mmCIF file with all atom_site columns, C-alpha atoms in Angstrom:
data_model
loop_
_atom_site.group_PDB
_atom_site.id
_atom_site.type_symbol
_atom_site.label_atom_id
_atom_site.label_alt_id
_atom_site.label_comp_id
_atom_site.label_asym_id
_atom_site.label_entity_id
_atom_site.label_seq_id
_atom_site.pdbx_PDB_ins_code
_atom_site.Cartn_x
_atom_site.Cartn_y
_atom_site.Cartn_z
_atom_site.occupancy
_atom_site.B_iso_or_equiv
_atom_site.pdbx_formal_charge
_atom_site.auth_seq_id
_atom_site.auth_comp_id
_atom_site.auth_asym_id
_atom_site.auth_atom_id
_atom_site.pdbx_PDB_model_num
ATOM 1   C CA . MET A 1 1   ? -105.065 38.910 28.948 1.00 0.00 ? 28  MET A CA 1
ATOM 2   C CA . THR A 1 2   ? -105.684 42.307 30.373 1.00 0.00 ? 29  THR A CA 1
ATOM 3   C CA . THR A 1 3   ? -108.996 43.848 29.915 1.00 0.00 ? 30  THR A CA 1
ATOM 4   C CA . ALA A 1 4   ? -108.941 46.880 32.627 1.00 0.00 ? 31  ALA A CA 1
ATOM 5   C CA . VAL A 1 5   ? -106.303 49.100 34.502 1.00 0.00 ? 32  VAL A CA 1
ATOM 6   C CA . ARG A 1 6   ? -107.107 51.236 37.327 1.00 0.00 ? 33  ARG A CA 1
ATOM 7   C CA . ALA A 1 7   ? -105.598 54.927 37.377 1.00 0.00 ? 34  ALA A CA 1
ATOM 8   C CA . THR A 1 8   ? -105.249 56.755 40.478 1.00 0.00 ? 35  THR A CA 1
ATOM 9   C CA . VAL A 1 9   ? -104.415 60.496 39.357 1.00 0.00 ? 36  VAL A CA 1
ATOM 10  C CA . PHE A 1 10  ? -103.574 63.703 41.355 1.00 0.00 ? 37  PHE A CA 1
ATOM 11  C CA . THR A 1 11  ? -102.286 67.321 39.988 1.00 0.00 ? 38  THR A CA 1
ATOM 12  C CA . HIS A 1 12  ? -101.700 70.439 42.224 1.00 0.00 ? 39  HIS A CA 1
ATOM 13  C CA . ARG A 1 13  ? -99.879  73.615 41.535 1.00 0.00 ? 40  ARG A CA 1
ATOM 14  C CA . GLY A 1 14  ? -97.770  73.270 44.515 1.00 0.00 ? 41  GLY A CA 1
ATOM 15  C CA . ALA A 1 15  ? -96.882  75.773 47.301 1.00 0.00 ? 42  ALA A CA 1
ATOM 16  C CA . VAL A 1 16  ? -95.131  78.397 44.958 1.00 0.00 ? 43  VAL A CA 1
ATOM 17  C CA . ARG A 1 17  ? -96.517  78.580 41.446 1.00 0.00 ? 44  ARG A CA 1
ATOM 18  C CA . ALA A 1 18  ? -99.676  80.747 41.166 1.00 0.00 ? 45  ALA A CA 1
ATOM 19  C CA . THR A 1 19  ? -101.079 78.325 38.344 1.00 0.00 ? 46  THR A CA 1
ATOM 20  C CA . ASN A 1 20  ? -100.873 74.786 37.325 1.00 0.00 ? 47  ASN A CA 1
ATOM 21  C CA . GLU A 1 21  ? -99.115  74.068 33.883 1.00 0.00 ? 48  GLU A CA 1
ATOM 22  C CA . ASP A 1 22  ? -99.082  70.443 34.355 1.00 0.00 ? 49  ASP A CA 1
ATOM 23  C CA . ALA A 1 23  ? -102.014 68.340 32.798 1.00 0.00 ? 50  ALA A CA 1
ATOM 24  C CA . LEU A 1 24  ? -103.175 64.774 32.704 1.00 0.00 ? 51  LEU A CA 1
ATOM 25  C CA . ALA A 1 25  ? -104.573 62.409 30.344 1.00 0.00 ? 52  ALA A CA 1
ATOM 26  C CA . VAL A 1 26  ? -106.627 59.539 31.593 1.00 0.00 ? 53  VAL A CA 1
ATOM 27  C CA . GLY A 1 27  ? -108.082 57.382 29.174 1.00 0.00 ? 54  GLY A CA 1
ATOM 28  C CA . PRO A 1 28  ? -110.384 59.811 27.161 1.00 0.00 ? 55  PRO A CA 1
ATOM 29  C CA . ALA A 1 29  ? -110.468 62.371 29.769 1.00 0.00 ? 56  ALA A CA 1
ATOM 30  C CA . THR A 1 30  ? -108.072 65.293 30.607 1.00 0.00 ? 57  THR A CA 1
ATOM 31  C CA . VAL A 1 31  ? -107.367 67.326 33.635 1.00 0.00 ? 58  VAL A CA 1
ATOM 32  C CA . THR A 1 32  ? -105.951 70.688 32.871 1.00 0.00 ? 59  THR A CA 1
ATOM 33  C CA . GLY A 1 33  ? -105.262 73.994 34.894 1.00 0.00 ? 60  GLY A CA 1
ATOM 34  C CA . LEU A 1 34  ? -106.673 72.356 38.141 1.00 0.00 ? 61  LEU A CA 1
ATOM 35  C CA . SER A 1 35  ? -105.396 72.135 41.807 1.00 0.00 ? 62  SER A CA 1
ATOM 36  C CA . MET A 1 36  ? -107.250 68.781 42.932 1.00 0.00 ? 63  MET A CA 1
ATOM 37  C CA . ARG A 1 37  ? -107.888 68.370 46.484 1.00 0.00 ? 64  ARG A CA 1
ATOM 38  C CA . THR A 1 38  ? -107.729 64.443 46.338 1.00 0.00 ? 65  THR A CA 1
ATOM 39  C CA . PRO A 1 39  ? -106.606 61.920 44.151 1.00 0.00 ? 66  PRO A CA 1
ATOM 40  C CA . LEU A 1 40  ? -109.062 60.677 41.265 1.00 0.00 ? 67  LEU A CA 1
ATOM 41  C CA . VAL A 1 41  ? -109.611 56.828 40.754 1.00 0.00 ? 68  VAL A CA 1
ATOM 42  C CA . VAL A 1 42  ? -110.717 55.978 37.157 1.00 0.00 ? 69  VAL A CA 1
ATOM 43  C CA . ASP A 1 43  ? -111.106 52.256 35.963 1.00 0.00 ? 70  ASP A CA 1
ATOM 44  C CA . LEU A 1 44  ? -110.328 52.197 32.168 1.00 0.00 ? 71  LEU A CA 1
ATOM 45  C CA . PRO A 1 45  ? -110.937 49.258 29.507 1.00 0.00 ? 72  PRO A CA 1
ATOM 46  C CA . VAL A 1 46  ? -107.907 48.699 27.466 1.00 0.00 ? 73  VAL A CA 1
ATOM 47  C CA . PRO A 1 47  ? -106.311 49.714 25.360 1.00 0.00 ? 74  PRO A CA 1
ATOM 48  C CA . ALA A 1 48  ? -105.926 52.567 27.864 1.00 0.00 ? 75  ALA A CA 1
ATOM 49  C CA . LEU A 1 49  ? -103.618 55.609 27.872 1.00 0.00 ? 76  LEU A CA 1
ATOM 50  C CA . VAL A 1 50  ? -102.468 57.739 30.816 1.00 0.00 ? 77  VAL A CA 1
ATOM 51  C CA . ALA A 1 51  ? -99.997  60.573 30.477 1.00 0.00 ? 78  ALA A CA 1
ATOM 52  C CA . VAL A 1 52  ? -98.585  63.294 32.421 1.00 0.00 ? 79  VAL A CA 1
ATOM 53  C CA . ALA A 1 53  ? -97.544  66.642 30.698 1.00 0.00 ? 80  ALA A CA 1
ATOM 54  C CA . ASP A 1 54  ? -95.424  69.447 32.195 1.00 0.00 ? 81  ASP A CA 1
ATOM 55  C CA . GLY A 1 55  ? -95.557  72.498 30.328 1.00 0.00 ? 82  GLY A CA 1
ATOM 56  C CA . MET A 1 56  ? -92.342  74.244 30.410 1.00 0.00 ? 83  MET A CA 1
ATOM 57  C CA . GLY A 1 57  ? -91.959  76.530 33.286 1.00 0.00 ? 84  GLY A CA 1
ATOM 58  C CA . GLY A 1 58  ? -90.927  80.067 32.636 1.00 0.00 ? 85  GLY A CA 1
ATOM 59  C CA . HIS A 1 59  ? -91.691  79.597 28.796 1.00 0.00 ? 86  HIS A CA 1
ATOM 60  C CA . ALA A 1 60  ? -94.535  81.167 27.130 1.00 0.00 ? 87  ALA A CA 1
ATOM 61  C CA . ALA A 1 61  ? -97.821  79.342 27.301 1.00 0.00 ? 88  ALA A CA 1
ATOM 62  C CA . GLY A 1 62  ? -96.584  76.246 29.097 1.00 0.00 ? 89  GLY A CA 1
ATOM 63  C CA . ASP A 1 63  ? -100.302 75.451 30.163 1.00 0.00 ? 90  ASP A CA 1
ATOM 64  C CA . VAL A 1 64  ? -101.249 75.780 26.686 1.00 0.00 ? 91  VAL A CA 1
ATOM 65  C CA . ALA A 1 65  ? -98.676  73.202 25.524 1.00 0.00 ? 92  ALA A CA 1
ATOM 66  C CA . ALA A 1 66  ? -99.207  70.647 28.242 1.00 0.00 ? 93  ALA A CA 1
ATOM 67  C CA . GLY A 1 67  ? -103.177 71.013 27.714 1.00 0.00 ? 94  GLY A CA 1
ATOM 68  C CA . HIS A 1 68  ? -102.964 70.581 23.930 1.00 0.00 ? 95  HIS A CA 1
ATOM 69  C CA . ALA A 1 69  ? -100.454 67.472 24.479 1.00 0.00 ? 96  ALA A CA 1
ATOM 70  C CA . VAL A 1 70  ? -102.874 65.644 26.788 1.00 0.00 ? 97  VAL A CA 1
ATOM 71  C CA . ARG A 1 71  ? -105.938 66.383 24.682 1.00 0.00 ? 98  ARG A CA 1
ATOM 72  C CA . THR A 1 72  ? -104.500 65.300 21.453 1.00 0.00 ? 99  THR A CA 1
ATOM 73  C CA . LEU A 1 73  ? -103.276 62.181 23.033 1.00 0.00 ? 100 LEU A CA 1
ATOM 74  C CA . ALA A 1 74  ? -106.346 61.530 24.422 1.00 0.00 ? 101 ALA A CA 1
ATOM 75  C CA . ALA A 1 75  ? -108.335 61.975 21.305 1.00 0.00 ? 102 ALA A CA 1
ATOM 76  C CA . ALA A 1 76  ? -106.205 59.726 19.445 1.00 0.00 ? 103 ALA A CA 1
ATOM 77  C CA . ALA A 1 77  ? -106.978 56.754 21.695 1.00 0.00 ? 104 ALA A CA 1
ATOM 78  C CA . PRO A 1 78  ? -103.775 55.090 20.525 1.00 0.00 ? 105 PRO A CA 1
ATOM 79  C CA . GLY A 1 79  ? -104.293 51.129 20.397 1.00 0.00 ? 106 GLY A CA 1
ATOM 80  C CA . ASP A 1 80  ? -100.584 50.275 19.884 1.00 0.00 ? 107 ASP A CA 1
ATOM 81  C CA . ALA A 1 81  ? -97.094  51.584 20.027 1.00 0.00 ? 108 ALA A CA 1
ATOM 82  C CA . VAL A 1 82  ? -97.188  52.831 16.536 1.00 0.00 ? 109 VAL A CA 1
ATOM 83  C CA . ALA A 1 83  ? -100.431 54.866 17.172 1.00 0.00 ? 110 ALA A CA 1
ATOM 84  C CA . LEU A 1 84  ? -98.929  56.364 20.451 1.00 0.00 ? 111 LEU A CA 1
ATOM 85  C CA . THR A 1 85  ? -95.598  57.438 18.684 1.00 0.00 ? 112 THR A CA 1
ATOM 86  C CA . TYR A 1 86  ? -97.685  59.043 15.801 1.00 0.00 ? 113 TYR A CA 1
ATOM 87  C CA . ALA A 1 87  ? -99.877  60.861 18.429 1.00 0.00 ? 114 ALA A CA 1
ATOM 88  C CA . ALA A 1 88  ? -96.560  62.385 20.066 1.00 0.00 ? 115 ALA A CA 1
ATOM 89  C CA . GLN A 1 89  ? -95.219  63.156 16.892 1.00 0.00 ? 116 GLN A CA 1
ATOM 90  C CA . ARG A 1 90  ? -98.508  64.968 15.973 1.00 0.00 ? 117 ARG A CA 1
ATOM 91  C CA . VAL A 1 91  ? -98.234  66.861 19.355 1.00 0.00 ? 118 VAL A CA 1
ATOM 92  C CA . ASP A 1 92  ? -94.671  67.917 18.467 1.00 0.00 ? 119 ASP A CA 1
ATOM 93  C CA . ASP A 1 93  ? -95.575  69.351 15.030 1.00 0.00 ? 120 ASP A CA 1
ATOM 94  C CA . ASP A 1 94  ? -98.726  71.272 16.245 1.00 0.00 ? 121 ASP A CA 1
ATOM 95  C CA . LEU A 1 95  ? -96.684  72.992 19.029 1.00 0.00 ? 122 LEU A CA 1
ATOM 96  C CA . LEU A 1 96  ? -93.962  73.908 16.570 1.00 0.00 ? 123 LEU A CA 1
ATOM 97  C CA . ALA A 1 97  ? -96.483  75.319 14.092 1.00 0.00 ? 124 ALA A CA 1
ATOM 98  C CA . MET A 1 98  ? -98.251  77.255 16.948 1.00 0.00 ? 125 MET A CA 1
ATOM 99  C CA . GLY A 1 99  ? -94.866  78.605 18.138 1.00 0.00 ? 126 GLY A CA 1
ATOM 100 C CA . ARG A 1 100 ? -93.889  79.828 14.592 1.00 0.00 ? 127 ARG A CA 1
ATOM 101 C CA . GLY A 1 101 ? -97.519  81.307 14.119 1.00 0.00 ? 128 GLY A CA 1
ATOM 102 C CA . ASP A 1 102 ? -97.954  83.177 16.876 1.00 0.00 ? 129 ASP A CA 1
ATOM 103 C CA . PRO A 1 103 ? -95.042  85.336 18.387 1.00 0.00 ? 130 PRO A CA 1
ATOM 104 C CA . ALA A 1 104 ? -96.852  85.554 22.051 1.00 0.00 ? 131 ALA A CA 1
ATOM 105 C CA . VAL A 1 105 ? -96.341  81.804 22.377 1.00 0.00 ? 132 VAL A CA 1
ATOM 106 C CA . ALA A 1 106 ? -92.986  81.375 20.434 1.00 0.00 ? 133 ALA A CA 1
ATOM 107 C CA . GLY A 1 107 ? -91.095  78.422 21.998 1.00 0.00 ? 134 GLY A CA 1
ATOM 108 C CA . LEU A 1 108 ? -93.968  76.866 23.781 1.00 0.00 ? 135 LEU A CA 1
ATOM 109 C CA . GLY A 1 109 ? -93.438  73.002 24.902 1.00 0.00 ? 136 GLY A CA 1
ATOM 110 C CA . THR A 1 110 ? -94.090  70.367 27.169 1.00 0.00 ? 137 THR A CA 1
ATOM 111 C CA . THR A 1 111 ? -92.750  67.099 28.593 1.00 0.00 ? 138 THR A CA 1
ATOM 112 C CA . VAL A 1 112 ? -94.719  63.919 28.175 1.00 0.00 ? 139 VAL A CA 1
ATOM 113 C CA . ALA A 1 113 ? -94.587  60.784 30.243 1.00 0.00 ? 140 ALA A CA 1
ATOM 114 C CA . GLY A 1 114 ? -96.979  58.082 29.472 1.00 0.00 ? 141 GLY A CA 1
ATOM 115 C CA . VAL A 1 115 ? -98.112  54.367 29.669 1.00 0.00 ? 142 VAL A CA 1
ATOM 116 C CA . LEU A 1 116 ? -100.185 52.760 27.057 1.00 0.00 ? 143 LEU A CA 1
ATOM 117 C CA . VAL A 1 117 ? -101.777 49.284 28.123 1.00 0.00 ? 144 VAL A CA 1
ATOM 118 C CA . THR A 1 118 ? -103.086 46.848 25.501 1.00 0.00 ? 145 THR A CA 1
ATOM 119 C CA . PRO A 1 119 ? -104.684 43.541 25.953 1.00 0.00 ? 146 PRO A CA 1
ATOM 120 C CA . ASP A 1 120 ? -101.515 41.948 25.427 1.00 0.00 ? 147 ASP A CA 1
ATOM 121 C CA . ASP A 1 121 ? -98.765  44.384 26.019 1.00 0.00 ? 148 ASP A CA 1
ATOM 122 C CA . ALA A 1 122 ? -97.841  47.663 27.486 1.00 0.00 ? 149 ALA A CA 1
ATOM 123 C CA . PHE A 1 123 ? -95.605  50.601 26.380 1.00 0.00 ? 150 PHE A CA 1
ATOM 124 C CA . HIS A 1 124 ? -94.056  53.749 27.706 1.00 0.00 ? 151 HIS A CA 1
ATOM 125 C CA . LEU A 1 125 ? -93.210  56.825 26.408 1.00 0.00 ? 152 LEU A CA 1
ATOM 126 C CA . GLY A 1 126 ? -90.998  59.585 28.044 1.00 0.00 ? 153 GLY A CA 1
ATOM 127 C CA . ILE A 1 127 ? -89.890  63.001 26.622 1.00 0.00 ? 154 ILE A CA 1
ATOM 128 C CA . GLY A 1 128 ? -88.342  65.440 28.757 1.00 0.00 ? 155 GLY A CA 1
ATOM 129 C CA . ASP A 1 129 ? -87.788  65.073 32.533 1.00 0.00 ? 156 ASP A CA 1
ATOM 130 C CA . SER A 1 130 ? -91.387  63.981 33.374 1.00 0.00 ? 157 SER A CA 1
ATOM 131 C CA . ARG A 1 131 ? -90.627  60.209 34.526 1.00 0.00 ? 158 ARG A CA 1
ATOM 132 C CA . VAL A 1 132 ? -91.990  56.712 34.235 1.00 0.00 ? 159 VAL A CA 1
ATOM 133 C CA . TYR A 1 133 ? -91.205  54.114 37.081 1.00 0.00 ? 160 TYR A CA 1
ATOM 134 C CA . VAL A 1 134 ? -92.365  50.488 37.137 1.00 0.00 ? 161 VAL A CA 1
ATOM 135 C CA . GLY A 1 135 ? -93.118  48.787 40.330 1.00 0.00 ? 162 GLY A CA 1
ATOM 136 C CA . TYR A 1 136 ? -92.255  45.199 40.988 1.00 0.00 ? 163 TYR A CA 1
ATOM 137 C CA . GLY A 1 137 ? -93.384  43.949 44.390 1.00 0.00 ? 164 GLY A CA 1
ATOM 138 C CA . SER A 1 138 ? -92.091  46.617 46.836 1.00 0.00 ? 165 SER A CA 1
ATOM 139 C CA . TYR A 1 139 ? -89.387  47.918 44.566 1.00 0.00 ? 166 TYR A CA 1
ATOM 140 C CA . LEU A 1 140 ? -89.523  50.824 42.175 1.00 0.00 ? 167 LEU A CA 1
ATOM 141 C CA . SER A 1 141 ? -87.447  51.293 39.197 1.00 0.00 ? 168 SER A CA 1
ATOM 142 C CA . GLN A 1 142 ? -87.264  54.222 36.575 1.00 0.00 ? 169 GLN A CA 1
ATOM 143 C CA . VAL A 1 143 ? -87.500  53.218 33.146 1.00 0.00 ? 170 VAL A CA 1
ATOM 144 C CA . SER A 1 144 ? -87.561  56.445 31.441 1.00 0.00 ? 171 SER A CA 1
ATOM 145 C CA . THR A 1 145 ? -84.586  58.698 30.703 1.00 0.00 ? 172 THR A CA 1
ATOM 146 C CA . ASP A 1 146 ? -84.356  62.295 31.931 1.00 0.00 ? 173 ASP A CA 1
ATOM 147 C CA . ASP A 1 147 ? -83.690  64.518 28.809 1.00 0.00 ? 174 ASP A CA 1
ATOM 148 C CA . ARG A 1 148 ? -81.592  67.184 30.877 1.00 0.00 ? 175 ARG A CA 1
ATOM 149 C CA . GLY A 1 149 ? -78.367  68.675 30.158 1.00 0.00 ? 176 GLY A CA 1
ATOM 150 C CA . ALA A 1 150 ? -75.358  69.135 32.574 1.00 0.00 ? 177 ALA A CA 1
ATOM 151 C CA . GLY A 1 151 ? -76.946  72.703 33.550 1.00 0.00 ? 178 GLY A CA 1
ATOM 152 C CA . GLY A 1 152 ? -80.376  70.827 34.053 1.00 0.00 ? 179 GLY A CA 1
ATOM 153 C CA . GLY A 1 153 ? -82.027  72.549 31.343 1.00 0.00 ? 180 GLY A CA 1
ATOM 154 C CA . LEU A 1 154 ? -84.253  70.130 29.030 1.00 0.00 ? 181 LEU A CA 1
ATOM 155 C CA . THR A 1 155 ? -82.479  68.763 25.928 1.00 0.00 ? 182 THR A CA 1
ATOM 156 C CA . ARG A 1 156 ? -85.658  67.308 24.410 1.00 0.00 ? 183 ARG A CA 1
ATOM 157 C CA . CYS A 1 157 ? -89.535  67.992 24.741 1.00 0.00 ? 184 CYS A CA 1
ATOM 158 C CA . LEU A 1 158 ? -92.236  68.191 22.387 1.00 0.00 ? 185 LEU A CA 1
ATOM 159 C CA . GLY A 1 159 ? -92.080  71.864 20.778 1.00 0.00 ? 186 GLY A CA 1
ATOM 160 C CA . GLY A 1 160 ? -89.941  74.347 22.293 1.00 0.00 ? 187 GLY A CA 1
ATOM 161 C CA . ARG A 1 161 ? -87.394  74.703 19.577 1.00 0.00 ? 188 ARG A CA 1
ATOM 162 C CA . ALA A 1 162 ? -86.774  76.950 16.772 1.00 0.00 ? 189 ALA A CA 1
ATOM 163 C CA . ASP A 1 163 ? -85.737  74.441 13.899 1.00 0.00 ? 190 ASP A CA 1
ATOM 164 C CA . ARG A 1 164 ? -88.104  72.018 12.284 1.00 0.00 ? 191 ARG A CA 1
ATOM 165 C CA . GLU A 1 165 ? -86.186  69.020 12.479 1.00 0.00 ? 192 GLU A CA 1
ATOM 166 C CA . PRO A 1 166 ? -88.299  65.870 13.537 1.00 0.00 ? 193 PRO A CA 1
ATOM 167 C CA . LEU A 1 167 ? -87.952  64.698 17.011 1.00 0.00 ? 194 LEU A CA 1
ATOM 168 C CA . MET A 1 168 ? -87.094  60.999 17.326 1.00 0.00 ? 195 MET A CA 1
ATOM 169 C CA . ILE A 1 169 ? -89.993  59.587 19.369 1.00 0.00 ? 196 ILE A CA 1
ATOM 170 C CA . THR A 1 170 ? -90.034  55.906 20.366 1.00 0.00 ? 197 THR A CA 1
ATOM 171 C CA . ALA A 1 171 ? -92.522  54.209 22.528 1.00 0.00 ? 198 ALA A CA 1
ATOM 172 C CA . VAL A 1 172 ? -90.747  51.546 24.509 1.00 0.00 ? 199 VAL A CA 1
ATOM 173 C CA . PHE A 1 173 ? -92.052  47.964 25.400 1.00 0.00 ? 200 PHE A CA 1
ATOM 174 C CA . LEU A 1 174 ? -92.856  47.889 29.123 1.00 0.00 ? 201 LEU A CA 1
ATOM 175 C CA . PRO A 1 175 ? -91.863  44.574 30.733 1.00 0.00 ? 202 PRO A CA 1
ATOM 176 C CA . PRO A 1 176 ? -94.463  42.733 33.019 1.00 0.00 ? 203 PRO A CA 1
ATOM 177 C CA . THR A 1 177 ? -95.001  44.948 36.191 1.00 0.00 ? 204 THR A CA 1
ATOM 178 C CA . ASP A 1 178 ? -97.343  45.207 39.133 1.00 0.00 ? 205 ASP A CA 1
ATOM 179 C CA . ARG A 1 179 ? -97.893  49.083 38.373 1.00 0.00 ? 206 ARG A CA 1
ATOM 180 C CA . VAL A 1 180 ? -96.581  52.170 36.697 1.00 0.00 ? 207 VAL A CA 1
ATOM 181 C CA . LEU A 1 181 ? -95.887  55.703 38.456 1.00 0.00 ? 208 LEU A CA 1
ATOM 182 C CA . LEU A 1 182 ? -95.866  58.668 36.224 1.00 0.00 ? 209 LEU A CA 1
ATOM 183 C CA . CYS A 1 183 ? -94.954  62.121 37.495 1.00 0.00 ? 210 CYS A CA 1
ATOM 184 C CA . SER A 1 184 ? -93.674  65.606 36.569 1.00 0.00 ? 211 SER A CA 1
ATOM 185 C CA . ASP A 1 185 ? -90.640  66.818 38.072 1.00 0.00 ? 212 ASP A CA 1
ATOM 186 C CA . GLY A 1 186 ? -92.440  68.610 40.792 1.00 0.00 ? 213 GLY A CA 1
ATOM 187 C CA . LEU A 1 187 ? -92.172  65.241 42.531 1.00 0.00 ? 214 LEU A CA 1
ATOM 188 C CA . SER A 1 188 ? -89.031  63.524 41.286 1.00 0.00 ? 215 SER A CA 1
ATOM 189 C CA . ASP A 1 189 ? -86.930  66.661 41.990 1.00 0.00 ? 216 ASP A CA 1
ATOM 190 C CA . LEU A 1 190 ? -87.958  66.978 45.360 1.00 0.00 ? 217 LEU A CA 1
ATOM 191 C CA . VAL A 1 191 ? -88.314  63.211 46.646 1.00 0.00 ? 218 VAL A CA 1
ATOM 192 C CA . ALA A 1 192 ? -85.714  60.595 46.289 1.00 0.00 ? 219 ALA A CA 1
ATOM 193 C CA . ASP A 1 193 ? -86.779  57.483 44.526 1.00 0.00 ? 220 ASP A CA 1
ATOM 194 C CA . GLU A 1 194 ? -86.188  55.476 47.605 1.00 0.00 ? 221 GLU A CA 1
ATOM 195 C CA . TYR A 1 195 ? -88.634  57.470 49.550 1.00 0.00 ? 222 TYR A CA 1
ATOM 196 C CA . MET A 1 196 ? -91.059  57.271 46.956 1.00 0.00 ? 223 MET A CA 1
ATOM 197 C CA . GLU A 1 197 ? -90.492  53.416 47.044 1.00 0.00 ? 224 GLU A CA 1
ATOM 198 C CA . ASP A 1 198 ? -91.275  53.461 50.780 1.00 0.00 ? 225 ASP A CA 1
ATOM 199 C CA . LEU A 1 199 ? -94.317  55.508 50.368 1.00 0.00 ? 226 LEU A CA 1
ATOM 200 C CA . LEU A 1 200 ? -95.664  53.315 47.769 1.00 0.00 ? 227 LEU A CA 1
ATOM 201 C CA . ARG A 1 201 ? -95.061  50.205 49.849 1.00 0.00 ? 228 ARG A CA 1
ATOM 202 C CA . GLY A 1 202 ? -98.126  48.481 51.708 1.00 0.00 ? 229 GLY A CA 1
ATOM 203 C CA . SER A 1 203 ? -100.320 51.470 51.008 1.00 0.00 ? 230 SER A CA 1
ATOM 204 C CA . ASP A 1 204 ? -103.534 51.648 49.206 1.00 0.00 ? 231 ASP A CA 1
ATOM 205 C CA . THR A 1 205 ? -102.972 53.813 45.963 1.00 0.00 ? 232 THR A CA 1
ATOM 206 C CA . THR A 1 206 ? -105.076 56.873 47.027 1.00 0.00 ? 233 THR A CA 1
ATOM 207 C CA . THR A 1 207 ? -103.107 57.057 50.336 1.00 0.00 ? 234 THR A CA 1
ATOM 208 C CA . ALA A 1 208 ? -99.851  56.273 48.660 1.00 0.00 ? 235 ALA A CA 1
ATOM 209 C CA . VAL A 1 209 ? -100.524 59.039 45.950 1.00 0.00 ? 236 VAL A CA 1
ATOM 210 C CA . THR A 1 210 ? -101.619 61.583 48.574 1.00 0.00 ? 237 THR A CA 1
ATOM 211 C CA . ALA A 1 211 ? -98.401  60.716 50.632 1.00 0.00 ? 238 ALA A CA 1
ATOM 212 C CA . LEU A 1 212 ? -96.098  61.399 47.848 1.00 0.00 ? 239 LEU A CA 1
ATOM 213 C CA . TRP A 1 213 ? -97.759  64.911 47.090 1.00 0.00 ? 240 TRP A CA 1
ATOM 214 C CA . SER A 1 214 ? -97.383  65.754 50.820 1.00 0.00 ? 241 SER A CA 1
ATOM 215 C CA . ALA A 1 215 ? -93.588  64.913 50.552 1.00 0.00 ? 242 ALA A CA 1
ATOM 216 C CA . ALA A 1 216 ? -93.058  67.284 47.731 1.00 0.00 ? 243 ALA A CA 1
ATOM 217 C CA . MET A 1 217 ? -94.792  70.129 49.425 1.00 0.00 ? 244 MET A CA 1
ATOM 218 C CA . ASP A 1 218 ? -92.994  69.334 52.651 1.00 0.00 ? 245 ASP A CA 1
ATOM 219 C CA . ALA A 1 219 ? -89.713  69.636 50.601 1.00 0.00 ? 246 ALA A CA 1
ATOM 220 C CA . GLY A 1 220 ? -90.793  73.141 49.576 1.00 0.00 ? 247 GLY A CA 1
ATOM 221 C CA . GLY A 1 221 ? -93.375  72.386 46.634 1.00 0.00 ? 248 GLY A CA 1
ATOM 222 C CA . ARG A 1 222 ? -91.463  74.837 44.321 1.00 0.00 ? 249 ARG A CA 1
ATOM 223 C CA . ASP A 1 223 ? -93.311  73.170 41.182 1.00 0.00 ? 250 ASP A CA 1
ATOM 224 C CA . ASN A 1 224 ? -96.182  71.754 40.001 1.00 0.00 ? 251 ASN A CA 1
ATOM 225 C CA . ILE A 1 225 ? -97.007  68.249 41.083 1.00 0.00 ? 252 ILE A CA 1
ATOM 226 C CA . THR A 1 226 ? -98.425  65.644 39.178 1.00 0.00 ? 253 THR A CA 1
ATOM 227 C CA . ILE A 1 227 ? -98.831  61.964 40.008 1.00 0.00 ? 254 ILE A CA 1
ATOM 228 C CA . ALA A 1 228 ? -100.417 58.852 38.306 1.00 0.00 ? 255 ALA A CA 1
ATOM 229 C CA . VAL A 1 229 ? -100.374 55.313 39.444 1.00 0.00 ? 256 VAL A CA 1
ATOM 230 C CA . VAL A 1 230 ? -101.521 52.765 36.934 1.00 0.00 ? 257 VAL A CA 1
ATOM 231 C CA . GLU A 1 231 ? -102.412 49.223 38.210 1.00 0.00 ? 258 GLU A CA 1
ATOM 232 C CA . TRP A 1 232 ? -103.439 45.899 36.461 1.00 0.00 ? 259 TRP A CA 1
ATOM 233 C CA . VAL A 1 233 ? -106.891 45.207 37.798 1.00 0.00 ? 260 VAL A CA 1
ATOM 234 C CA . ASP A 1 234 ? -107.084 41.615 36.263 1.00 0.00 ? 261 ASP A CA 1
#
C-alpha cells in the first residue's frame, strides 16, 4: 500500500515568451505565473494529485485558464478517479462560463496532464497536448494521447470552445510504475522522447528535471516549459 509520493516540479517561461502561462498543482499547493530557478521537491501523503496545465498560447487569458484549472483541482483534493473526473469537468464548465460572461476572455482554455496516486491505485488524466509518461526502470513511455489535429492545433482542451457540449473526460487507470513524468508541450515539442529517457536514466530527479529544462532551452525554448516527476517513496 502506498502512503506517500515525492514530486519534483519546475516551471519556466522559456527563452521567448514574456510571461509564463503554464501552472502546476502539487497536492494542495499551486504554482502560477512564476519562472523558477531550481526544481521544488515535495513529499505528499496519498491520495496525492500532481498536475500540469498549459494555458492556450495566443488566446485570451491563457494564464487565467491554467491558474483556475490547477487551483480548482488542488482545492478538490480528489481521492479517487471519479472525483478527479468531476473536478476536471468543473474546470471545463467554469472556463466556458467565464468565456461567455466576459468578452475580454472569450475562448480562454487550457490543457491538463495529471496523476492521482491513492493508497492502492493510480490514475492519469490527459486533455490537450500536455503529456503523461510512465517510467519502467530505464524506459519511458507516453500513456496520454495528444489531442491535436493534422495542422497541429488542439482538438480538445478544458474551455476554449463556443459550444456548450459536455467534454468527455476520463481518468485512466495507471499500471504499476516507478515514476511518472508530466510536462507541457514546451518540453515535448522540443526534446525527443528518447533523449528525455536518457536524461532521466541514472540521475537523481532534481538533476534530471534541470537537464530536461536545459535541453528544451538549448533547442530554442520557444514556449513555456513545465515539468513534474512523481515517484513512489514507499
